[in-house]
């Protein structure tokens, strides 16, 4: 069962609006998901690009979780921003605002590691360099903190858009990585 979500947009809605939107979806799934065949104990959150940042914001910030926790089995983050402090061109001020004193709170990497959740991280060979750098930082920090790297997929021949357009299509590399992650117990 898959649920596709659209989040509120900047500049009207600023950080952490995307993470709050994920929290609303999680609350809805826990309240109504069984009616559609969802098993709340097997939820894997996946996001691409800004969506990966929104999923990361939600998972890294327990203040956004329901009173009884996240109840998430894992996360799949594809070509997203995880630490706006190290983005080559700086943060997107339309979403993160212009107050640099708020930026450290937007770094999701410590919270993602602290969550203890299994992670599949993916990037495309032809992603903009910022996404490759963000993935590398998350991988290195995770490895240092946990003593092991999370699952990682780097799709050759793909760009920032085609990486997700090929899920379920003829190039099955990411599809297979996702299915293996979901079925292997991470």
mmCIF file with all atom_site columns, C-alpha atoms in Angstrom:
data_model
loop_
_atom_site.group_PDB
_atom_site.id
_atom_site.type_symbol
_atom_site.label_atom_id
_atom_site.label_alt_id
_atom_site.label_comp_id
_atom_site.label_asym_id
_atom_site.label_entity_id
_atom_site.label_seq_id
_atom_site.pdbx_PDB_ins_code
_atom_site.Cartn_x
_atom_site.Cartn_y
_atom_site.Cartn_z
_atom_site.occupancy
_atom_site.B_iso_or_equiv
_atom_site.pdbx_formal_charge
_atom_site.auth_seq_id
_atom_site.auth_comp_id
_atom_site.auth_asym_id
_atom_site.auth_atom_id
_atom_site.pdbx_PDB_model_num
ATOM 1   C CA . UNK A 1 1   ? 0.000  0.000  0.000   1.00 0.00 ? 1   UNK A CA 1
ATOM 2   C CA . UNK A 1 2   ? 1.441  3.365  -0.947  1.00 0.00 ? 2   UNK A CA 1
ATOM 3   C CA . UNK A 1 3   ? 0.252  6.802  0.039   1.00 0.00 ? 3   UNK A CA 1
ATOM 4   C CA . UNK A 1 4   ? 1.458  9.822  -1.928  1.00 0.00 ? 4   UNK A CA 1
ATOM 5   C CA . UNK A 1 5   ? 1.477  13.145 -0.142  1.00 0.00 ? 5   UNK A CA 1
ATOM 6   C CA . UNK A 1 6   ? 1.773  16.762 -1.239  1.00 0.00 ? 6   UNK A CA 1
ATOM 7   C CA . UNK A 1 7   ? 3.017  19.235 1.344   1.00 0.00 ? 7   UNK A CA 1
ATOM 8   C CA . UNK A 1 8   ? 2.400  22.923 1.850   1.00 0.00 ? 8   UNK A CA 1
ATOM 9   C CA . UNK A 1 9   ? 4.752  25.189 -0.069  1.00 0.00 ? 9   UNK A CA 1
ATOM 10  C CA . UNK A 1 10  ? 7.107  28.036 0.715   1.00 0.00 ? 10  UNK A CA 1
ATOM 11  C CA . UNK A 1 11  ? 7.191  30.941 1.054   1.00 0.00 ? 11  UNK A CA 1
ATOM 12  C CA . UNK A 1 12  ? 3.756  30.886 2.670   1.00 0.00 ? 12  UNK A CA 1
ATOM 13  C CA . UNK A 1 13  ? 4.687  27.926 4.846   1.00 0.00 ? 13  UNK A CA 1
ATOM 14  C CA . UNK A 1 14  ? 8.179  27.780 6.302   1.00 0.00 ? 14  UNK A CA 1
ATOM 15  C CA . UNK A 1 15  ? 10.236 25.131 8.099   1.00 0.00 ? 15  UNK A CA 1
ATOM 16  C CA . UNK A 1 16  ? 9.143  22.884 9.807   1.00 0.00 ? 16  UNK A CA 1
ATOM 17  C CA . UNK A 1 17  ? 5.863  22.911 7.819   1.00 0.00 ? 17  UNK A CA 1
ATOM 18  C CA . UNK A 1 18  ? 6.920  19.919 5.688   1.00 0.00 ? 18  UNK A CA 1
ATOM 19  C CA . UNK A 1 19  ? 7.700  17.828 8.772   1.00 0.00 ? 19  UNK A CA 1
ATOM 20  C CA . UNK A 1 20  ? 4.402  18.915 10.325  1.00 0.00 ? 20  UNK A CA 1
ATOM 21  C CA . UNK A 1 21  ? 2.609  17.764 7.168   1.00 0.00 ? 21  UNK A CA 1
ATOM 22  C CA . UNK A 1 22  ? 4.271  14.344 7.468   1.00 0.00 ? 22  UNK A CA 1
ATOM 23  C CA . UNK A 1 23  ? 3.091  14.259 11.098  1.00 0.00 ? 23  UNK A CA 1
ATOM 24  C CA . UNK A 1 24  ? -0.492 14.910 9.950   1.00 0.00 ? 24  UNK A CA 1
ATOM 25  C CA . UNK A 1 25  ? -0.243 12.065 7.437   1.00 0.00 ? 25  UNK A CA 1
ATOM 26  C CA . UNK A 1 26  ? 1.123  9.734  10.113  1.00 0.00 ? 26  UNK A CA 1
ATOM 27  C CA . UNK A 1 27  ? -1.737 10.630 12.447  1.00 0.00 ? 27  UNK A CA 1
ATOM 28  C CA . UNK A 1 28  ? -4.229 9.962  9.640   1.00 0.00 ? 28  UNK A CA 1
ATOM 29  C CA . UNK A 1 29  ? -2.616 6.592  8.821   1.00 0.00 ? 29  UNK A CA 1
ATOM 30  C CA . UNK A 1 30  ? -2.722 5.532  12.446  1.00 0.00 ? 30  UNK A CA 1
ATOM 31  C CA . UNK A 1 31  ? -6.367 6.599  12.751  1.00 0.00 ? 31  UNK A CA 1
ATOM 32  C CA . UNK A 1 32  ? -7.684 5.299  9.396   1.00 0.00 ? 32  UNK A CA 1
ATOM 33  C CA . UNK A 1 33  ? -5.008 3.182  7.691   1.00 0.00 ? 33  UNK A CA 1
ATOM 34  C CA . UNK A 1 34  ? -6.281 -0.244 8.717   1.00 0.00 ? 34  UNK A CA 1
ATOM 35  C CA . UNK A 1 35  ? -9.470 0.458  6.779   1.00 0.00 ? 35  UNK A CA 1
ATOM 36  C CA . UNK A 1 36  ? -7.314 0.499  3.617   1.00 0.00 ? 36  UNK A CA 1
ATOM 37  C CA . UNK A 1 37  ? -5.070 -2.415 4.538   1.00 0.00 ? 37  UNK A CA 1
ATOM 38  C CA . UNK A 1 38  ? -2.240 -0.451 6.176   1.00 0.00 ? 38  UNK A CA 1
ATOM 39  C CA . UNK A 1 39  ? -0.326 -2.039 9.022   1.00 0.00 ? 39  UNK A CA 1
ATOM 40  C CA . UNK A 1 40  ? 0.788  0.862  11.246  1.00 0.00 ? 40  UNK A CA 1
ATOM 41  C CA . UNK A 1 41  ? 3.680  -1.227 12.598  1.00 0.00 ? 41  UNK A CA 1
ATOM 42  C CA . UNK A 1 42  ? 5.211  -1.596 9.112   1.00 0.00 ? 42  UNK A CA 1
ATOM 43  C CA . UNK A 1 43  ? 5.267  1.991  7.876   1.00 0.00 ? 43  UNK A CA 1
ATOM 44  C CA . UNK A 1 44  ? 8.309  3.000  5.877   1.00 0.00 ? 44  UNK A CA 1
ATOM 45  C CA . UNK A 1 45  ? 8.487  6.683  5.089   1.00 0.00 ? 45  UNK A CA 1
ATOM 46  C CA . UNK A 1 46  ? 10.056 7.670  1.778   1.00 0.00 ? 46  UNK A CA 1
ATOM 47  C CA . UNK A 1 47  ? 10.790 11.091 0.397   1.00 0.00 ? 47  UNK A CA 1
ATOM 48  C CA . UNK A 1 48  ? 12.545 12.489 -2.654  1.00 0.00 ? 48  UNK A CA 1
ATOM 49  C CA . UNK A 1 49  ? 14.242 15.888 -2.903  1.00 0.00 ? 49  UNK A CA 1
ATOM 50  C CA . UNK A 1 50  ? 12.354 18.347 -0.687  1.00 0.00 ? 50  UNK A CA 1
ATOM 51  C CA . UNK A 1 51  ? 10.166 15.419 0.344   1.00 0.00 ? 51  UNK A CA 1
ATOM 52  C CA . UNK A 1 52  ? 13.253 13.642 1.699   1.00 0.00 ? 52  UNK A CA 1
ATOM 53  C CA . UNK A 1 53  ? 13.970 16.768 3.742   1.00 0.00 ? 53  UNK A CA 1
ATOM 54  C CA . UNK A 1 54  ? 10.396 16.777 5.058   1.00 0.00 ? 54  UNK A CA 1
ATOM 55  C CA . UNK A 1 55  ? 10.546 13.087 6.017   1.00 0.00 ? 55  UNK A CA 1
ATOM 56  C CA . UNK A 1 56  ? 13.931 13.718 7.661   1.00 0.00 ? 56  UNK A CA 1
ATOM 57  C CA . UNK A 1 57  ? 12.529 16.719 9.552   1.00 0.00 ? 57  UNK A CA 1
ATOM 58  C CA . UNK A 1 58  ? 9.644  14.638 10.861  1.00 0.00 ? 58  UNK A CA 1
ATOM 59  C CA . UNK A 1 59  ? 11.785 11.672 11.893  1.00 0.00 ? 59  UNK A CA 1
ATOM 60  C CA . UNK A 1 60  ? 14.545 13.818 13.438  1.00 0.00 ? 60  UNK A CA 1
ATOM 61  C CA . UNK A 1 61  ? 12.188 15.858 15.611  1.00 0.00 ? 61  UNK A CA 1
ATOM 62  C CA . UNK A 1 62  ? 10.339 13.884 18.296  1.00 0.00 ? 62  UNK A CA 1
ATOM 63  C CA . UNK A 1 63  ? 8.288  17.002 19.041  1.00 0.00 ? 63  UNK A CA 1
ATOM 64  C CA . UNK A 1 64  ? 6.449  16.296 15.766  1.00 0.00 ? 64  UNK A CA 1
ATOM 65  C CA . UNK A 1 65  ? 5.605  12.700 16.693  1.00 0.00 ? 65  UNK A CA 1
ATOM 66  C CA . UNK A 1 66  ? 2.374  11.471 18.174  1.00 0.00 ? 66  UNK A CA 1
ATOM 67  C CA . UNK A 1 67  ? 2.325  11.047 21.951  1.00 0.00 ? 67  UNK A CA 1
ATOM 68  C CA . UNK A 1 68  ? 3.158  7.341  21.620  1.00 0.00 ? 68  UNK A CA 1
ATOM 69  C CA . UNK A 1 69  ? 6.091  7.885  19.224  1.00 0.00 ? 69  UNK A CA 1
ATOM 70  C CA . UNK A 1 70  ? 6.690  7.612  15.494  1.00 0.00 ? 70  UNK A CA 1
ATOM 71  C CA . UNK A 1 71  ? 5.739  3.951  14.976  1.00 0.00 ? 71  UNK A CA 1
ATOM 72  C CA . UNK A 1 72  ? 7.825  3.882  11.799  1.00 0.00 ? 72  UNK A CA 1
ATOM 73  C CA . UNK A 1 73  ? 9.720  0.788  10.658  1.00 0.00 ? 73  UNK A CA 1
ATOM 74  C CA . UNK A 1 74  ? 12.243 2.555  8.445   1.00 0.00 ? 74  UNK A CA 1
ATOM 75  C CA . UNK A 1 75  ? 13.079 5.466  6.169   1.00 0.00 ? 75  UNK A CA 1
ATOM 76  C CA . UNK A 1 76  ? 14.063 5.825  2.530   1.00 0.00 ? 76  UNK A CA 1
ATOM 77  C CA . UNK A 1 77  ? 15.642 9.166  1.692   1.00 0.00 ? 77  UNK A CA 1
ATOM 78  C CA . UNK A 1 78  ? 16.325 9.964  -1.962  1.00 0.00 ? 78  UNK A CA 1
ATOM 79  C CA . UNK A 1 79  ? 18.423 12.964 -3.015  1.00 0.00 ? 79  UNK A CA 1
ATOM 80  C CA . UNK A 1 80  ? 17.436 15.318 -0.235  1.00 0.00 ? 80  UNK A CA 1
ATOM 81  C CA . UNK A 1 81  ? 18.763 18.072 2.019   1.00 0.00 ? 81  UNK A CA 1
ATOM 82  C CA . UNK A 1 82  ? 19.673 16.884 5.509   1.00 0.00 ? 82  UNK A CA 1
ATOM 83  C CA . UNK A 1 83  ? 21.989 19.578 6.894   1.00 0.00 ? 83  UNK A CA 1
ATOM 84  C CA . UNK A 1 84  ? 21.208 23.026 5.507   1.00 0.00 ? 84  UNK A CA 1
ATOM 85  C CA . UNK A 1 85  ? 24.293 24.407 7.251   1.00 0.00 ? 85  UNK A CA 1
ATOM 86  C CA . UNK A 1 86  ? 26.518 22.615 4.723   1.00 0.00 ? 86  UNK A CA 1
ATOM 87  C CA . UNK A 1 87  ? 24.554 23.196 1.513   1.00 0.00 ? 87  UNK A CA 1
ATOM 88  C CA . UNK A 1 88  ? 26.976 24.652 -1.054  1.00 0.00 ? 88  UNK A CA 1
ATOM 89  C CA . UNK A 1 89  ? 24.635 27.528 -1.935  1.00 0.00 ? 89  UNK A CA 1
ATOM 90  C CA . UNK A 1 90  ? 23.267 27.935 1.584   1.00 0.00 ? 90  UNK A CA 1
ATOM 91  C CA . UNK A 1 91  ? 19.731 27.278 2.738   1.00 0.00 ? 91  UNK A CA 1
ATOM 92  C CA . UNK A 1 92  ? 16.637 28.041 0.689   1.00 0.00 ? 92  UNK A CA 1
ATOM 93  C CA . UNK A 1 93  ? 15.554 31.123 2.623   1.00 0.00 ? 93  UNK A CA 1
ATOM 94  C CA . UNK A 1 94  ? 12.047 30.987 1.154   1.00 0.00 ? 94  UNK A CA 1
ATOM 95  C CA . UNK A 1 95  ? 11.525 27.821 3.225   1.00 0.00 ? 95  UNK A CA 1
ATOM 96  C CA . UNK A 1 96  ? 14.089 27.967 6.038   1.00 0.00 ? 96  UNK A CA 1
ATOM 97  C CA . UNK A 1 97  ? 13.773 31.716 6.620   1.00 0.00 ? 97  UNK A CA 1
ATOM 98  C CA . UNK A 1 98  ? 16.493 34.315 6.847   1.00 0.00 ? 98  UNK A CA 1
ATOM 99  C CA . UNK A 1 99  ? 17.430 33.973 10.515  1.00 0.00 ? 99  UNK A CA 1
ATOM 100 C CA . UNK A 1 100 ? 20.720 32.052 10.645  1.00 0.00 ? 100 UNK A CA 1
ATOM 101 C CA . UNK A 1 101 ? 20.207 31.442 14.376  1.00 0.00 ? 101 UNK A CA 1
ATOM 102 C CA . UNK A 1 102 ? 17.389 29.033 13.436  1.00 0.00 ? 102 UNK A CA 1
ATOM 103 C CA . UNK A 1 103 ? 19.488 27.023 10.952  1.00 0.00 ? 103 UNK A CA 1
ATOM 104 C CA . UNK A 1 104 ? 21.215 24.644 13.401  1.00 0.00 ? 104 UNK A CA 1
ATOM 105 C CA . UNK A 1 105 ? 17.777 23.309 14.446  1.00 0.00 ? 105 UNK A CA 1
ATOM 106 C CA . UNK A 1 106 ? 17.128 22.440 10.790  1.00 0.00 ? 106 UNK A CA 1
ATOM 107 C CA . UNK A 1 107 ? 20.041 19.955 10.676  1.00 0.00 ? 107 UNK A CA 1
ATOM 108 C CA . UNK A 1 108 ? 18.295 16.580 10.670  1.00 0.00 ? 108 UNK A CA 1
ATOM 109 C CA . UNK A 1 109 ? 21.377 14.344 10.723  1.00 0.00 ? 109 UNK A CA 1
ATOM 110 C CA . UNK A 1 110 ? 21.754 14.056 14.530  1.00 0.00 ? 110 UNK A CA 1
ATOM 111 C CA . UNK A 1 111 ? 18.042 13.318 14.955  1.00 0.00 ? 111 UNK A CA 1
ATOM 112 C CA . UNK A 1 112 ? 17.993 10.748 12.158  1.00 0.00 ? 112 UNK A CA 1
ATOM 113 C CA . UNK A 1 113 ? 20.861 8.875  13.794  1.00 0.00 ? 113 UNK A CA 1
ATOM 114 C CA . UNK A 1 114 ? 19.266 9.162  17.232  1.00 0.00 ? 114 UNK A CA 1
ATOM 115 C CA . UNK A 1 115 ? 16.005 7.732  15.860  1.00 0.00 ? 115 UNK A CA 1
ATOM 116 C CA . UNK A 1 116 ? 17.652 4.317  15.520  1.00 0.00 ? 116 UNK A CA 1
ATOM 117 C CA . UNK A 1 117 ? 15.537 3.641  12.432  1.00 0.00 ? 117 UNK A CA 1
ATOM 118 C CA . UNK A 1 118 ? 16.866 1.640  9.505   1.00 0.00 ? 118 UNK A CA 1
ATOM 119 C CA . UNK A 1 119 ? 17.818 3.832  6.551   1.00 0.00 ? 119 UNK A CA 1
ATOM 120 C CA . UNK A 1 120 ? 18.081 3.345  2.811   1.00 0.00 ? 120 UNK A CA 1
ATOM 121 C CA . UNK A 1 121 ? 19.779 6.398  1.313   1.00 0.00 ? 121 UNK A CA 1
ATOM 122 C CA . UNK A 1 122 ? 19.882 6.962  -2.450  1.00 0.00 ? 122 UNK A CA 1
ATOM 123 C CA . UNK A 1 123 ? 21.311 9.491  -4.891  1.00 0.00 ? 123 UNK A CA 1
ATOM 124 C CA . UNK A 1 124 ? 21.610 9.721  -8.663  1.00 0.00 ? 124 UNK A CA 1
ATOM 125 C CA . UNK A 1 125 ? 24.894 9.881  -10.552 1.00 0.00 ? 125 UNK A CA 1
ATOM 126 C CA . UNK A 1 126 ? 23.753 13.107 -12.223 1.00 0.00 ? 126 UNK A CA 1
ATOM 127 C CA . UNK A 1 127 ? 22.139 14.741 -9.197  1.00 0.00 ? 127 UNK A CA 1
ATOM 128 C CA . UNK A 1 128 ? 23.190 18.311 -8.482  1.00 0.00 ? 128 UNK A CA 1
ATOM 129 C CA . UNK A 1 129 ? 26.392 18.215 -6.407  1.00 0.00 ? 129 UNK A CA 1
ATOM 130 C CA . UNK A 1 130 ? 24.562 19.454 -3.297  1.00 0.00 ? 130 UNK A CA 1
ATOM 131 C CA . UNK A 1 131 ? 22.586 16.201 -3.042  1.00 0.00 ? 131 UNK A CA 1
ATOM 132 C CA . UNK A 1 132 ? 25.701 14.069 -3.433  1.00 0.00 ? 132 UNK A CA 1
ATOM 133 C CA . UNK A 1 133 ? 27.404 16.120 -0.697  1.00 0.00 ? 133 UNK A CA 1
ATOM 134 C CA . UNK A 1 134 ? 24.402 15.863 1.624   1.00 0.00 ? 134 UNK A CA 1
ATOM 135 C CA . UNK A 1 135 ? 24.275 12.079 1.179   1.00 0.00 ? 135 UNK A CA 1
ATOM 136 C CA . UNK A 1 136 ? 28.022 11.792 1.762   1.00 0.00 ? 136 UNK A CA 1
ATOM 137 C CA . UNK A 1 137 ? 27.768 13.808 4.977   1.00 0.00 ? 137 UNK A CA 1
ATOM 138 C CA . UNK A 1 138 ? 24.872 11.714 6.242   1.00 0.00 ? 138 UNK A CA 1
ATOM 139 C CA . UNK A 1 139 ? 26.674 8.473  5.353   1.00 0.00 ? 139 UNK A CA 1
ATOM 140 C CA . UNK A 1 140 ? 29.945 9.524  7.034   1.00 0.00 ? 140 UNK A CA 1
ATOM 141 C CA . UNK A 1 141 ? 28.246 10.830 10.172  1.00 0.00 ? 141 UNK A CA 1
ATOM 142 C CA . UNK A 1 142 ? 26.055 7.716  10.424  1.00 0.00 ? 142 UNK A CA 1
ATOM 143 C CA . UNK A 1 143 ? 29.094 5.452  10.006  1.00 0.00 ? 143 UNK A CA 1
ATOM 144 C CA . UNK A 1 144 ? 31.016 7.329  12.682  1.00 0.00 ? 144 UNK A CA 1
ATOM 145 C CA . UNK A 1 145 ? 28.109 7.370  15.147  1.00 0.00 ? 145 UNK A CA 1
ATOM 146 C CA . UNK A 1 146 ? 26.812 3.835  14.569  1.00 0.00 ? 146 UNK A CA 1
ATOM 147 C CA . UNK A 1 147 ? 29.932 1.944  13.559  1.00 0.00 ? 147 UNK A CA 1
ATOM 148 C CA . UNK A 1 148 ? 28.232 0.839  10.351  1.00 0.00 ? 148 UNK A CA 1
ATOM 149 C CA . UNK A 1 149 ? 26.926 2.479  7.229   1.00 0.00 ? 149 UNK A CA 1
ATOM 150 C CA . UNK A 1 150 ? 23.237 2.504  6.335   1.00 0.00 ? 150 UNK A CA 1
ATOM 151 C CA . UNK A 1 151 ? 22.113 0.949  3.085   1.00 0.00 ? 151 UNK A CA 1
ATOM 152 C CA . UNK A 1 152 ? 23.113 3.121  0.164   1.00 0.00 ? 152 UNK A CA 1
ATOM 153 C CA . UNK A 1 153 ? 22.198 3.146  -3.527  1.00 0.00 ? 153 UNK A CA 1
ATOM 154 C CA . UNK A 1 154 ? 23.844 5.342  -6.156  1.00 0.00 ? 154 UNK A CA 1
ATOM 155 C CA . UNK A 1 155 ? 22.002 5.083  -9.446  1.00 0.00 ? 155 UNK A CA 1
ATOM 156 C CA . UNK A 1 156 ? 24.232 5.448  -12.480 1.00 0.00 ? 156 UNK A CA 1
ATOM 157 C CA . UNK A 1 157 ? 22.822 7.090  -15.561 1.00 0.00 ? 157 UNK A CA 1
ATOM 158 C CA . UNK A 1 158 ? 20.101 8.896  -13.619 1.00 0.00 ? 158 UNK A CA 1
ATOM 159 C CA . UNK A 1 159 ? 19.468 12.488 -12.668 1.00 0.00 ? 159 UNK A CA 1
ATOM 160 C CA . UNK A 1 160 ? 17.487 14.193 -9.932  1.00 0.00 ? 160 UNK A CA 1
ATOM 161 C CA . UNK A 1 161 ? 14.158 13.486 -11.646 1.00 0.00 ? 161 UNK A CA 1
ATOM 162 C CA . UNK A 1 162 ? 14.741 10.169 -13.381 1.00 0.00 ? 162 UNK A CA 1
ATOM 163 C CA . UNK A 1 163 ? 15.894 8.500  -10.142 1.00 0.00 ? 163 UNK A CA 1
ATOM 164 C CA . UNK A 1 164 ? 12.281 8.284  -8.968  1.00 0.00 ? 164 UNK A CA 1
ATOM 165 C CA . UNK A 1 165 ? 10.621 8.159  -12.383 1.00 0.00 ? 165 UNK A CA 1
ATOM 166 C CA . UNK A 1 166 ? 12.142 4.709  -12.873 1.00 0.00 ? 166 UNK A CA 1
ATOM 167 C CA . UNK A 1 167 ? 10.684 3.144  -9.749  1.00 0.00 ? 167 UNK A CA 1
ATOM 168 C CA . UNK A 1 168 ? 8.703  0.202  -11.074 1.00 0.00 ? 168 UNK A CA 1
ATOM 169 C CA . UNK A 1 169 ? 9.973  0.742  -14.628 1.00 0.00 ? 169 UNK A CA 1
ATOM 170 C CA . UNK A 1 170 ? 12.520 -1.025 -16.820 1.00 0.00 ? 170 UNK A CA 1
ATOM 171 C CA . UNK A 1 171 ? 15.541 0.154  -14.795 1.00 0.00 ? 171 UNK A CA 1
ATOM 172 C CA . UNK A 1 172 ? 14.768 -1.713 -11.612 1.00 0.00 ? 172 UNK A CA 1
ATOM 173 C CA . UNK A 1 173 ? 17.877 -0.934 -9.529  1.00 0.00 ? 173 UNK A CA 1
ATOM 174 C CA . UNK A 1 174 ? 16.158 1.430  -7.064  1.00 0.00 ? 174 UNK A CA 1
ATOM 175 C CA . UNK A 1 175 ? 12.954 -0.613 -7.115  1.00 0.00 ? 175 UNK A CA 1
ATOM 176 C CA . UNK A 1 176 ? 14.901 -3.725 -6.114  1.00 0.00 ? 176 UNK A CA 1
ATOM 177 C CA . UNK A 1 177 ? 16.829 -1.819 -3.425  1.00 0.00 ? 177 UNK A CA 1
ATOM 178 C CA . UNK A 1 178 ? 13.548 -0.543 -1.963  1.00 0.00 ? 178 UNK A CA 1
ATOM 179 C CA . UNK A 1 179 ? 11.877 -3.965 -2.026  1.00 0.00 ? 179 UNK A CA 1
ATOM 180 C CA . UNK A 1 180 ? 14.919 -5.621 -0.476  1.00 0.00 ? 180 UNK A CA 1
ATOM 181 C CA . UNK A 1 181 ? 15.015 -2.948 2.236   1.00 0.00 ? 181 UNK A CA 1
ATOM 182 C CA . UNK A 1 182 ? 11.314 -3.416 2.955   1.00 0.00 ? 182 UNK A CA 1
ATOM 183 C CA . UNK A 1 183 ? 11.399 -7.212 3.063   1.00 0.00 ? 183 UNK A CA 1
ATOM 184 C CA . UNK A 1 184 ? 14.758 -7.887 4.672   1.00 0.00 ? 184 UNK A CA 1
ATOM 185 C CA . UNK A 1 185 ? 14.004 -6.367 8.027   1.00 0.00 ? 185 UNK A CA 1
ATOM 186 C CA . UNK A 1 186 ? 16.511 -3.738 6.977   1.00 0.00 ? 186 UNK A CA 1
#
